[in-house]
């Protein structure tokens, strides 16, 4: 079955990673897959990020993680952020405590129609069945077994689904479930998305439905299709339910069509066909340079950017600068780590973008980065440009040999997220793990490197990679080149090394037995120039 519309599946979640994993596994088994999956995370801890990372290889579509700090119930806010980040025309919205029937997405597509939104129902799983599913003791749910409520909502009949779409409670906005809804993205933009004035659980879904009806968008009811199985959990607190009911009544009686606190707050996330780029910065006592780097990012004309900063427990003014810029940083955290690449790997787990770019706190983005970003078209290609180094354009287009020997500056390269669904930086290489990653990608038939002639950043030559060498990488470099680039480039590299050694009247770059000296910055170790 071909998909007539492009589909974004938004899954809201909060600190129930076991349920989210069951949900994502049911997504992976859909008869028709969505075009992208967006996790709308209202402040979960790192267990949820680990589940998402673990599930990426099982989903052959982009899996985006939109996260916000835990500050109470803010479902409307995180849904708005997810809607803003969605790049597809039709949005199916579910909760992360659902298991989907294998035709769930297909049924929603069949019922999609311009000028309408769709709301479905759910089968309720009781505690006994839920516990067995979460423990892995059950793999499927059977409608006739014990421990199930609302069994009729689990019946699948395509002809009944179409027949009842406009006949079953078509004008009733109080009979709908936000855990199973679908909208055209352009309609959500017209009503300004979810009303973030709802600070408690309940009625936020009914209120957005009321505004959609007020602009002439008709409701369609999805019965005998779009089936979901709802995992048992304790009921949400109804502490603010009466306040939410008043907001809903106000929208209905005043026939409101837009909310004030809504989707338009996240114009920097709205795609407009611009893929989201996650910019990752790793810092450690970088107060002297940090604001300059941040400003170079904030000045970019390309708007679909998110910034993730992982700080290695700085003791200078770095944290104060991050706090002052927190409103423009998607996520930041300060904690001890195992080195630069450990921090980068952590940041990748927080990245929501279609593309990933790494920058040092002492580097700067150039204006041409925004032009370069518009050329990111193929998510199986790794795009790279040039950098300014000592006021000169550095490297440019690289042959296979020069990629193997010299490598591409990480400030010059943008990776598709598909790379990090497959790989992470190898922490065994303290300084050159990015070079090793590029070697893996060069050999991998799934990816290809492509040059674009833009100078996208200014590279600071006082950083670690310029001043020191990675001992393990230098010891293994010839073997790595042979393994990933083949015999011809390996022989050329050996010949080059031989010429350099003869020119310096040494048989080897280091005398045998020379001590390896390291300097230490907190928990980050690097080789100092040993002489």
mmCIF file of N, CA and C in Angstrom, residues 83 88-91 114-115 183-192 212 215 217 263:
data_model
loop_
_atom_site.group_PDB
_atom_site.id
_atom_site.type_symbol
_atom_site.label_atom_id
_atom_site.label_comp_id
_atom_site.label_asym_id
_atom_site.label_seq_id
_atom_site.Cartn_x
_atom_site.Cartn_y
_atom_site.Cartn_z
ATOM 1 N N UNK A 83 5.327 19.245 17.286
ATOM 2 C CA UNK A 83 4.613 19.667 16.071
ATOM 3 C C UNK A 83 5.484 20.623 15.271
ATOM 4 N N UNK A 88 6.537 16.671 8.282
ATOM 5 C CA UNK A 88 5.566 16.003 7.416
ATOM 6 C C UNK A 88 4.219 16.714 7.476
ATOM 7 N N UNK A 89 3.379 16.454 6.489
ATOM 8 C CA UNK A 89 2.135 17.213 6.348
ATOM 9 C C UNK A 89 1.013 16.718 7.245
ATOM 10 N N UNK A 90 1.073 15.449 7.665
ATOM 11 C CA UNK A 90 -0.009 14.871 8.470
ATOM 12 C C UNK A 90 0.584 14.306 9.752
ATOM 13 N N UNK A 91 -0.042 14.647 10.875
ATOM 14 C CA UNK A 91 0.499 14.276 12.187
ATOM 15 C C UNK A 91 -0.464 13.326 12.877
ATOM 16 N N UNK A 114 -8.529 16.134 3.773
ATOM 17 C CA UNK A 114 -8.346 17.573 4.010
ATOM 18 C C UNK A 114 -9.592 18.194 4.631
ATOM 19 N N UNK A 115 -9.359 19.133 5.562
ATOM 20 C CA UNK A 115 -10.466 19.799 6.226
ATOM 21 C C UNK A 115 -11.045 19.033 7.387
ATOM 22 N N UNK A 183 -4.062 15.003 12.777
ATOM 23 C CA UNK A 183 -4.357 16.341 12.280
ATOM 24 C C UNK A 183 -3.498 16.621 11.045
ATOM 25 N N UNK A 184 -3.972 17.539 10.203
ATOM 26 C CA UNK A 184 -3.113 18.142 9.202
ATOM 27 C C UNK A 184 -2.288 19.214 9.900
ATOM 28 N N UNK A 185 -0.996 19.195 9.638
ATOM 29 C CA UNK A 185 -0.103 20.123 10.335
ATOM 30 C C UNK A 185 -0.496 21.577 10.084
ATOM 31 N N UNK A 186 -0.912 21.893 8.868
ATOM 32 C CA UNK A 186 -1.276 23.275 8.545
ATOM 33 C C UNK A 186 -2.479 23.738 9.360
ATOM 34 N N UNK A 187 -3.390 22.811 9.714
ATOM 35 C CA UNK A 187 -4.537 23.174 10.552
ATOM 36 C C UNK A 187 -4.090 23.474 11.978
ATOM 37 N N UNK A 188 -3.124 22.715 12.482
ATOM 38 C CA UNK A 188 -2.600 22.993 13.819
ATOM 39 C C UNK A 188 -1.907 24.347 13.864
ATOM 40 N N UNK A 189 -1.223 24.708 12.786
ATOM 41 C CA UNK A 189 -0.589 26.029 12.722
ATOM 42 C C UNK A 189 -1.654 27.123 12.753
ATOM 43 N N UNK A 190 -2.759 26.921 12.067
ATOM 44 C CA UNK A 190 -3.831 27.935 12.018
ATOM 45 C C UNK A 190 -4.424 28.213 13.398
ATOM 46 N N UNK A 191 -4.548 27.184 14.240
ATOM 47 C CA UNK A 191 -5.131 27.394 15.576
ATOM 48 C C UNK A 191 -4.052 27.613 16.641
ATOM 49 N N UNK A 192 -2.784 27.643 16.208
ATOM 50 C CA UNK A 192 -1.631 27.891 17.086
ATOM 51 C C UNK A 192 -1.370 26.741 18.052
ATOM 52 N N UNK A 212 -10.341 23.834 16.464
ATOM 53 C CA UNK A 212 -10.360 23.311 15.095
ATOM 54 C C UNK A 212 -11.781 23.351 14.514
ATOM 55 N N UNK A 215 -12.822 26.824 13.344
ATOM 56 C CA UNK A 215 -12.330 27.338 12.059
ATOM 57 C C UNK A 215 -12.856 26.490 10.896
ATOM 58 N N UNK A 217 -12.903 23.024 10.671
ATOM 59 C CA UNK A 217 -12.309 21.690 10.492
ATOM 60 C C UNK A 217 -13.243 20.659 11.120
ATOM 61 N N UNK A 263 1.828 27.381 19.602
ATOM 62 C CA UNK A 263 2.844 26.868 18.694
ATOM 63 C C UNK A 263 3.782 27.951 18.173
#
